[in-house]
Amino acid sequence: MKISFASLLNFLPSLSKSPIEVAEIFTNLGIEVEHIEESKPRFSGVKVAEVTETKPHPDASALKIATVFDGASTYTVVCGAPNCQKGLKLAFAPVGACVLDKSGSSITLEKASLRGVESEGMLTSEKELGLSEDHAGIWELHPDEKLGSDIASFFSGPILDISLTPNLAHCQSAFGLACELAAALDITKPELTPKASDTKMPPFSIEIQDNISNEGLCTRYSLGYFSKVNSIASPLWLRSKLHGYGVRSAGVIVDAINAAMFDYGLPMHGFDGNSLEGKKLKIGTLAEQKEAVTLTTLDGKKRTLEPQDLIISDSAHPIALAGVMGGQNSEVKKTSTSLVVEAAIFNKTSVRKTAKRLGLRTEAAMRYERGCDPEMTLFCLGYVSELLHKAKVTSSPIQIADSYPQKAPLCELTLKTDRVNALLGTNLSLSEIKQMLERLGFTCNSVDSEEKLAVTVPSSRMHDVKAPIDLVEEVARLYGLQNLETIEPLSASSPVPNHPLFDFSRKTRRAFIESGLEEFMTCNLISEEMLEPWKGCFDPSTFARVTNASIVQYSFLRPSLIPGLMQSLCYNLKRQESRLSAFEIGFVHMKEKENYIEPLMAAVVLTGNANAPYFQETNTKFSFLDLKGVLEGVLDKLGLKEISFVASHMPAFHTFQQAEIHVDGCVLGQIGRCHPLIEKALGISEPVYIAEINLNDALSFSNSTSIIQEISPYPSTKRDWTVCAGVNLPFEKLKSACNKASSDLLQDIELISVYSGSNDDPEKHHVTLRFTYQRKQSTLTFDEAQKAHETMRLAVLDELKGFLFA
């Protein structure tokens, strides 16, 4: 919410604090000021002037020559606006003033000659000043504007951008914020001065449906009627007020109603009195309406109303969505000659549901959702009347009707002094607590000389102060959170270090997240139906059954993370998730003879598109190699360096896309594509790649010591070698043989390509490896690298005679 510093000064004229100091006070009160911006209009040098004479241009029928007086000097200006006429007050930009051109860029005006007539300035539109998109003609100002006034000064000054939490309903206005500031500084707070109003009843009556009143959907409805209004330019003082709230002008009547809302926090709405049918406004729902009812709202959209929507109707049709937005059929226009102004209290939940369903996040809806003061309706109607009379929109008195069926009693609370001090760690006296609460608008009385206060909550705080603990919070806010004594926590951290497996699991989780995977969490309990697709993959004799399970279907403790993870994957796929990459860390439970073991496991699942669609036109699907790459990266971060993947034959995986993960002869886990029959049984059409590793075993092989190697300043050299290998030769075995036969000059081995030609023996394929040689102490010569490469190559050919072919 934006609020100009000038609006606060209007309510607190004696305020001597700077905007920065005020922002700090608000923040300490729990009213966060996100930033302070200095409002500087994009134009300068533009002032109020009056057209004293116009005459046709001698050489252009579409142009006029206007004589303009700014209170001190007279100027000749050539103007093409159709509304340029004698007696009009307008925004005049003399030579040297800055305005905006058609592209929105700032320009400085110079003397110009138009068709032989010299022009000493420019009569500007609102668009040329950056105030709106209106460019139909020159900006017509209010007839009471003072000649020579600098227009930019009305739109300049500091503006506070405030972020309100939902409980601060009383702060959604300049008046509410000024009261908070006065309480914090212990200065005289602004008062609500009664606004004069005519006691004569308006011609319009109010009817609130009984069920609406009984259910609290509309607790109060007041309306003000003006028999005569006229269209006139919105005065600069009113436009500048709205500018400070970050709102553009929408016509003088709407501006006055909006200004009242921002000044005092109660949303109001204006209806064109002549467009209303009948002399009654009805507040109700369409619960008994059988046919669909629509309403075109002020934003021009036709909306279908639901039976539960709270609406305002005249005698014939709906005219507004209560608390959200009005209808076009009753919109206030420039031609309106009578006005009905609504000031009402609508149910927070009803307004929120309607606004959310229709996607209408209006200023009125946001205020009703937090809650409004029911005692402000008559005051705000009087305030609107005051603004309209001041702007000379009307001379007729306001006529007010008010329906307040069930006035809610004010909340009475009892607050104990010792309770306040115990919670805040303070030593405040009863009189100090009473003084603080009274500064915030609460009425306090002592209870029989005891250390208690009987506190009456004002209607403006009825939405957030409902219990004594809320009053303690109010005392803390005004006392200052920064002034509360810092005490030692009642509990201390345990001196016992974390279990190594706990730290290792946390490190594993971080490694998976850094690899771009999301974490899934599934239940330890699974059903027999969940294990059905995996029949033959697990040994039933190892299942851990739950004795006296509360839910019979979930009577097994999971023997693996995979079934639960796959169930979550199915759930997401059925909801149009096209790309899933996830992991889970948790305990599994298995029975070994008479004992139960519970190793900590980590599981990974990948399916769908490997890349988001905006990275490339053709989506590439996840593959076995993607999963292998994720695991290699994660295990490397966990300090497991010498890992290998060995072909396996497990029934849960695709026959030709699976492997065991080995570390120093220990089987750490399994990796592969889920078996197509299991995918089909689960209703999955995309290949799914899964892996599971034992973190207990991984911890025993983890080396957390980081090894930093010096980067050699000497150049390296590379050698490629293409070998014809049998399909039964794993790459791990070939790479291991190369490492075993190499000298210390070999720094790296890369797999460049695997090629199988259409005419080649299908039992053979060509594998290209790239070897990097480098000496760290001196430059490696060509002959030395060649000799090392040949020695390694011959040794590998000798070791793998049955797998490599000439």
Short mmCIF file of C-alpha atoms in Angstrom, two decimals, residues 635 640 642-646 660-670 693-701:
data_model
loop_
_atom_site.label_atom_id
_atom_site.label_comp_id
_atom_site.label_asym_id
_atom_site.label_seq_id
_atom_site.Cartn_x
_atom_site.Cartn_y
_atom_site.Cartn_z
CA LEU A 635 28.48 -40.06 -5.14
CA LEU A 640 33.02 -42.06 -3.12
CA GLU A 642 36.27 -45.47 -7.10
CA ILE A 643 32.78 -46.54 -8.12
CA SER A 644 31.93 -48.89 -10.98
CA PHE A 645 28.78 -50.07 -12.70
CA VAL A 646 28.54 -53.83 -13.29
CA GLU A 660 24.82 -52.77 -9.85
CA ILE A 661 26.82 -49.98 -8.26
CA HIS A 662 30.07 -51.35 -6.83
CA VAL A 663 32.54 -49.74 -4.47
CA ASP A 664 35.63 -51.73 -3.53
CA GLY A 665 33.83 -55.02 -4.11
CA CYS A 666 30.69 -54.01 -2.17
CA VAL A 667 27.30 -53.74 -3.89
CA LEU A 668 26.18 -50.22 -2.98
CA GLY A 669 22.92 -50.22 -4.93
CA GLN A 670 21.08 -50.80 -8.20
CA ILE A 693 21.59 -46.97 -2.92
CA ASN A 694 22.36 -47.99 0.65
CA LEU A 695 23.57 -44.94 2.61
CA ASN A 696 24.82 -47.07 5.52
CA ASP A 697 27.27 -48.76 3.15
CA ALA A 698 28.03 -45.51 1.31
CA LEU A 699 29.02 -43.87 4.60
CA SER A 700 31.60 -46.57 5.31
CA PHE A 701 33.33 -45.86 1.97
#
